[in-house]
Coordinates of C-alpha atoms in Angstrom, one line a residue:
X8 CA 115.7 85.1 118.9
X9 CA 114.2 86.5 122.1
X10 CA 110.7 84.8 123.6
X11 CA 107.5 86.6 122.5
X12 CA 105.3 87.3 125.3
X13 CA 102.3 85.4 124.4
X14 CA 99.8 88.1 124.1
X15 CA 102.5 90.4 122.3
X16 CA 102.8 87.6 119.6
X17 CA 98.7 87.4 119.2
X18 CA 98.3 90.8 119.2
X19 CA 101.1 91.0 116.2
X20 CA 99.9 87.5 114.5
X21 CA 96.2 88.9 114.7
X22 CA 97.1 92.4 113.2
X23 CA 99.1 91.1 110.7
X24 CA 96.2 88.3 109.4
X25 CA 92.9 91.0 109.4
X26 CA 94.8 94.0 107.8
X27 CA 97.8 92.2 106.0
X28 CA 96.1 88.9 105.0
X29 CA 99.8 87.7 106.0
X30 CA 100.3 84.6 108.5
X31 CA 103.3 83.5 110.5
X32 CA 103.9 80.1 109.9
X33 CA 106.3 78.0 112.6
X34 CA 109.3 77.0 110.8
X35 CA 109.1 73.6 111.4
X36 CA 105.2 73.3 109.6
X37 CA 104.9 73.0 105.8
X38 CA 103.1 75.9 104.0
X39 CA 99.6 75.3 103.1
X40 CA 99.7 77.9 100.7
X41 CA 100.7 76.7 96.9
X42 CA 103.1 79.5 95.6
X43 CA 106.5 80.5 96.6
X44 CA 107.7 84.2 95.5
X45 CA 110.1 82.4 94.1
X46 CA 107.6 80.9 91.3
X47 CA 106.9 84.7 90.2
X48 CA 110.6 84.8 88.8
X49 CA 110.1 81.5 87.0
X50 CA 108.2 82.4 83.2
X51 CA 106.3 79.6 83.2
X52 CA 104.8 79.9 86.2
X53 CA 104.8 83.5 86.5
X54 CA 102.5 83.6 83.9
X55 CA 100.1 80.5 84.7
X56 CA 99.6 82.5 88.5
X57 CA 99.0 85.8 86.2
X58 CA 96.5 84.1 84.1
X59 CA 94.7 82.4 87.3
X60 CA 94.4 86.3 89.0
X61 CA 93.6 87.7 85.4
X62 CA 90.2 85.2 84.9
X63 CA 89.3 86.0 88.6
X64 CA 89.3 89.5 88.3
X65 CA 87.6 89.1 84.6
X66 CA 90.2 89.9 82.9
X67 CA 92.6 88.4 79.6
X68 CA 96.3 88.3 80.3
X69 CA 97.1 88.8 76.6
X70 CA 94.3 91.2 75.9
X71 CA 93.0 95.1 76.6
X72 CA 93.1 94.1 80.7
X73 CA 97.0 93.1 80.4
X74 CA 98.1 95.7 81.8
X75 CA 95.8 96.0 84.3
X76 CA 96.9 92.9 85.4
X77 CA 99.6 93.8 86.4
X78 CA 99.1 97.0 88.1
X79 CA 97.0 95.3 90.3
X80 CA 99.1 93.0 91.3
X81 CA 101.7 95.6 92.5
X82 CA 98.9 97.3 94.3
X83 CA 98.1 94.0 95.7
X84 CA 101.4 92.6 96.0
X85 CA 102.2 95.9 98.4
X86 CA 100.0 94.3 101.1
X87 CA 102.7 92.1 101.8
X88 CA 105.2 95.1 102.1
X89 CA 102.7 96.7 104.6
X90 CA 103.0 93.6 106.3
X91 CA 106.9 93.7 106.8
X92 CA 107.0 97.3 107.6
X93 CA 103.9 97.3 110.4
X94 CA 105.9 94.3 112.1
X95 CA 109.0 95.9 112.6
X96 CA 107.8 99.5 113.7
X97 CA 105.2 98.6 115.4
X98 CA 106.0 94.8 117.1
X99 CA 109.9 95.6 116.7
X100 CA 110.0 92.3 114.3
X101 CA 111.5 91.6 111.2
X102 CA 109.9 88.9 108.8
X103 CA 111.5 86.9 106.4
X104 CA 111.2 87.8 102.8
X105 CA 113.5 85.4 101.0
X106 CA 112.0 84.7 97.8
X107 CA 111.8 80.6 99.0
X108 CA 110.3 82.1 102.5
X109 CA 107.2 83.4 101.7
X110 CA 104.2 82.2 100.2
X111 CA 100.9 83.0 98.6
X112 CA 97.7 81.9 97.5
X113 CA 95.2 83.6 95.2
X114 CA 92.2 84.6 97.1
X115 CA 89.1 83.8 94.6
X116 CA 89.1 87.8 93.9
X117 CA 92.5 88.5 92.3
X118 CA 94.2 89.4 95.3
X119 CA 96.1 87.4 97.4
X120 CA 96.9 86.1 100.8
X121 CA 100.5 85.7 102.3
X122 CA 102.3 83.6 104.8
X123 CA 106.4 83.7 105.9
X124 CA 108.5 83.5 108.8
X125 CA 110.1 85.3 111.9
X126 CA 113.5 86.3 111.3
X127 CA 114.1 88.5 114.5
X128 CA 112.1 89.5 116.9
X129 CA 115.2 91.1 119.2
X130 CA 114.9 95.0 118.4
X131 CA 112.8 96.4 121.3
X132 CA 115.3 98.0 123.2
X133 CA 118.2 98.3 121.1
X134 CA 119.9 101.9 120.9
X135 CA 118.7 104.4 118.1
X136 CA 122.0 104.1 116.1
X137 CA 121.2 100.0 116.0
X138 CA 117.8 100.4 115.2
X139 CA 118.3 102.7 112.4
X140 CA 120.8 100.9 110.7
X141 CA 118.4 97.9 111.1
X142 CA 115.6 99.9 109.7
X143 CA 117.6 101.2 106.8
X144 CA 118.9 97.3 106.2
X145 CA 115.2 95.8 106.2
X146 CA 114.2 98.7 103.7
X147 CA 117.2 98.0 101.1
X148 CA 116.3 94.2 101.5
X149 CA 112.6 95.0 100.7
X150 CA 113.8 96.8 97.6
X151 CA 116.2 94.4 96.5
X152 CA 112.9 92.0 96.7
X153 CA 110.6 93.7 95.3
X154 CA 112.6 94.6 91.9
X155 CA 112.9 91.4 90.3
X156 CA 109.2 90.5 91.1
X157 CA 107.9 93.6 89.5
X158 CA 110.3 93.7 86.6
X159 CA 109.0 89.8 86.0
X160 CA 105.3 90.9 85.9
X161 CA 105.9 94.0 84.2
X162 CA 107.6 91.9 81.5
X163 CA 104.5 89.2 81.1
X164 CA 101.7 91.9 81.2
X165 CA 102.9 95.2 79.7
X166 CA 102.3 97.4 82.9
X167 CA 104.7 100.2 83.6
X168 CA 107.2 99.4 86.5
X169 CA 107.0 103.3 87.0
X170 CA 103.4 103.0 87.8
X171 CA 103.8 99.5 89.7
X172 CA 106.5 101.2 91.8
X173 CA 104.4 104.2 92.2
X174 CA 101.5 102.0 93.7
X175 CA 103.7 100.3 96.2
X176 CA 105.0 103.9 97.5
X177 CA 101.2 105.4 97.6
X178 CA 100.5 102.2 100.4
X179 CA 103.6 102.3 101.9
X180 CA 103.5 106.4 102.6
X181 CA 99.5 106.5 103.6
X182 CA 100.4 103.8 105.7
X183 CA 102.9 105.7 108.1
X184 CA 100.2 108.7 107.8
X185 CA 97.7 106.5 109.3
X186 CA 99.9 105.0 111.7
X187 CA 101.2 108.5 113.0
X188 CA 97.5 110.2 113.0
X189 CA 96.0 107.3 115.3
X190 CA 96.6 107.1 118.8
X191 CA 94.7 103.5 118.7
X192 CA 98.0 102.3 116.4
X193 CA 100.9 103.8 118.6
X194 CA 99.7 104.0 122.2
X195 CA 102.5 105.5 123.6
X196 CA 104.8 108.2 122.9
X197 CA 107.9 106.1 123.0
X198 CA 106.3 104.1 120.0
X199 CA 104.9 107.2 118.2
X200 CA 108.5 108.5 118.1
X201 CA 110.0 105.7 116.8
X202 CA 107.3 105.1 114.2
X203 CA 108.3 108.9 112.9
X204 CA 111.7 107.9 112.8
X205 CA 111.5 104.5 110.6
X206 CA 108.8 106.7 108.3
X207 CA 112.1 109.3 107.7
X208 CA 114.1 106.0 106.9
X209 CA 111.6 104.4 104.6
X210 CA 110.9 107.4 102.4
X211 CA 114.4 108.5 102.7
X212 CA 115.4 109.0 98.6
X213 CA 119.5 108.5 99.4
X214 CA 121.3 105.2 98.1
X215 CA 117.9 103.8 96.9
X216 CA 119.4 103.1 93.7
X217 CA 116.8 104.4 91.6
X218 CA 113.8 102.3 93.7
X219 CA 112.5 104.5 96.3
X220 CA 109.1 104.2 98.6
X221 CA 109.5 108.4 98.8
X222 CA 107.5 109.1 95.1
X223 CA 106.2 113.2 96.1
X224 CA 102.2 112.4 96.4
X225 CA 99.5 115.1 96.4
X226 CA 97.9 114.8 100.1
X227 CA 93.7 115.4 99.7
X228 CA 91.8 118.7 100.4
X229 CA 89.0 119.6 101.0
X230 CA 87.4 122.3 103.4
X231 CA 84.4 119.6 104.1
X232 CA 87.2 117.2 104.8
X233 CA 88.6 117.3 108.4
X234 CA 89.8 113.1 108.7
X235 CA 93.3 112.0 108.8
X236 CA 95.7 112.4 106.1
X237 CA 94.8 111.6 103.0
X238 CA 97.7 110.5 99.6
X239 CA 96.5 110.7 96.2
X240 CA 97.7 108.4 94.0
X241 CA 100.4 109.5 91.1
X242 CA 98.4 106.9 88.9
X243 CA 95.2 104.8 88.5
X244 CA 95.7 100.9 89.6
X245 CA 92.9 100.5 86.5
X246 CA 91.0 98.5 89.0
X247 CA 88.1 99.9 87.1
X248 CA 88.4 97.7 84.6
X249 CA 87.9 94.7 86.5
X250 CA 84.3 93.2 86.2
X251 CA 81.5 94.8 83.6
X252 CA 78.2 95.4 83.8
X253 CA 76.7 96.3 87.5
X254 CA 79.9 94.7 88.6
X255 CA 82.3 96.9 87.8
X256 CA 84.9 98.0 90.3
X257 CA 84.7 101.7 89.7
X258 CA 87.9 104.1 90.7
X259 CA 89.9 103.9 94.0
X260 CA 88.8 106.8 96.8
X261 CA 93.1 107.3 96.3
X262 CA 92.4 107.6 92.5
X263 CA 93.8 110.6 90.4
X264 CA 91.1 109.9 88.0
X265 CA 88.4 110.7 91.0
X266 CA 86.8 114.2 91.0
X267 CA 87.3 116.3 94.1
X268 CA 83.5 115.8 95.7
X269 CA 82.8 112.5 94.7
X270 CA 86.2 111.5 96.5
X271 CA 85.0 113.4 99.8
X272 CA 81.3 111.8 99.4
X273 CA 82.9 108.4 99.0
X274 CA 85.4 109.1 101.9
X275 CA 82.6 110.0 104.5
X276 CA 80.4 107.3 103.8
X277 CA 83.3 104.8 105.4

């Protein structure tokens, strides 16, 4: 593993914790966070985390919100695959994501915070044939990872692993749109075009074995709307459900259920 320049490492470690809620933890310190990945696969405890993130969000694991339960968790859960994918195209790192590697804690609100390891931080200046074969190696990895973990929760709450899957594409895909429509993100060409060329990779459909970040999604239009690219989603999250009364969630801005104007009003008033 090659040094970090400091301020290269504060710059990634920063980004990752305010957008990503992920942390890099040394690999000689202890986690502080209670859950391993590796717990999700484990029936027992799969479903005493599930049950913990159903109350907080006000809903029953083994009732009407079930199945909302778990579709927010993929949507959730996806934050930590935004992590891995903004660290390697945009810090040329790759993160650990053995299940025993990384870590969560629920965050009071249903969703979570996350916490893992380097694995390599040696891919700035490799050749293009290298760093595509690395890219398309962290991407079948992330797959691989990310099946067994949604299969589990599908299993204890009901949701669709169509849909769950389907979230985790919608974050994945706006996620390369918003890194390829801001000049604040890439900086320089050199890192613009090698953004474009992990975003082919990653929503690349070949040898995906039927799990695939590259789901078609309906992009947003509008003639009053002139911001960056915009992705529907192919299905709610049914974060509406969470909460009652003047509490209630209310739909996603990226929500098919969301009417044309009142998706623009909501869009311009961020």
């Amino acid at each position: 593993m090659r040094c970090y320049p400091r301020h290269d490492y504060l710059e990634m470690s920063e980004a990752l914790q305010q957008f990503f809620v992920t942390t890099i933890r040394a690999d000689c310190d202890d986690s502080k966070y209670p859950f391993r990945v590796k717990d999700l696969l484990d029936e027992e405890k799969r479903d005493l985390i599930l049950r913990e993130q159903a109350m907080q969000q006000g809903l029953q694991l083994d009732g009407k919100g079930s199945v909302a339960v778990g579709t927010l968790f993929a949507k959730r859960y996806s934050v930590l695959v935004m992590a891995v994918i903004s660290a390697f195209s945009l810090y040329d790192t790759t993160l650990r994501i053995a299940d025993d590697d990384v870590w969560f804690e629920l965050n009071g609100a249903g969703g979570m915070r996350y916490e893992t390891l380097l694995e390599r931080t040696s891919l700035e200046g490799k050749n293009p044939v290298q760093r595509r074969s690395e890219s398309g190696l962290l991407k079948k990895r992330l797959l691989l990872h990310l099946e067994p973990v949604l299969r589990a929760v599908a299993i204890s709450t009901g949701a669709s692993e169509k849909v769950m899957w389907s979230l985790v594409a919608h974050n994945v895909q706006q996620l390369y749109a918003r890194m390829i429509n801001d000049q604040r993100i890439w900086k320089t060409d050199q890192r613009l075009a090698q953004i474009k060329e992990d975003q082919s990779i990653w929503l690349d459909r070949h040898n995906d074995n039927g799990y695939t970040f590259a789901i078609e999604l309906q992009q947003y239009e509008h003639p009053m709307w002139q911001g960056p690219p915009f992705l529907i989603r192919r299905y709610c999250c049914l974060a509406y459900q969470v909460g009652n009364g003047s509490h209630t969630h209310g739909y996603c801005n990226s929500c098919p259920k969301l009417d044309s104007e009142s998706r623009l009003h909501n869009l311009l008033q961020e």
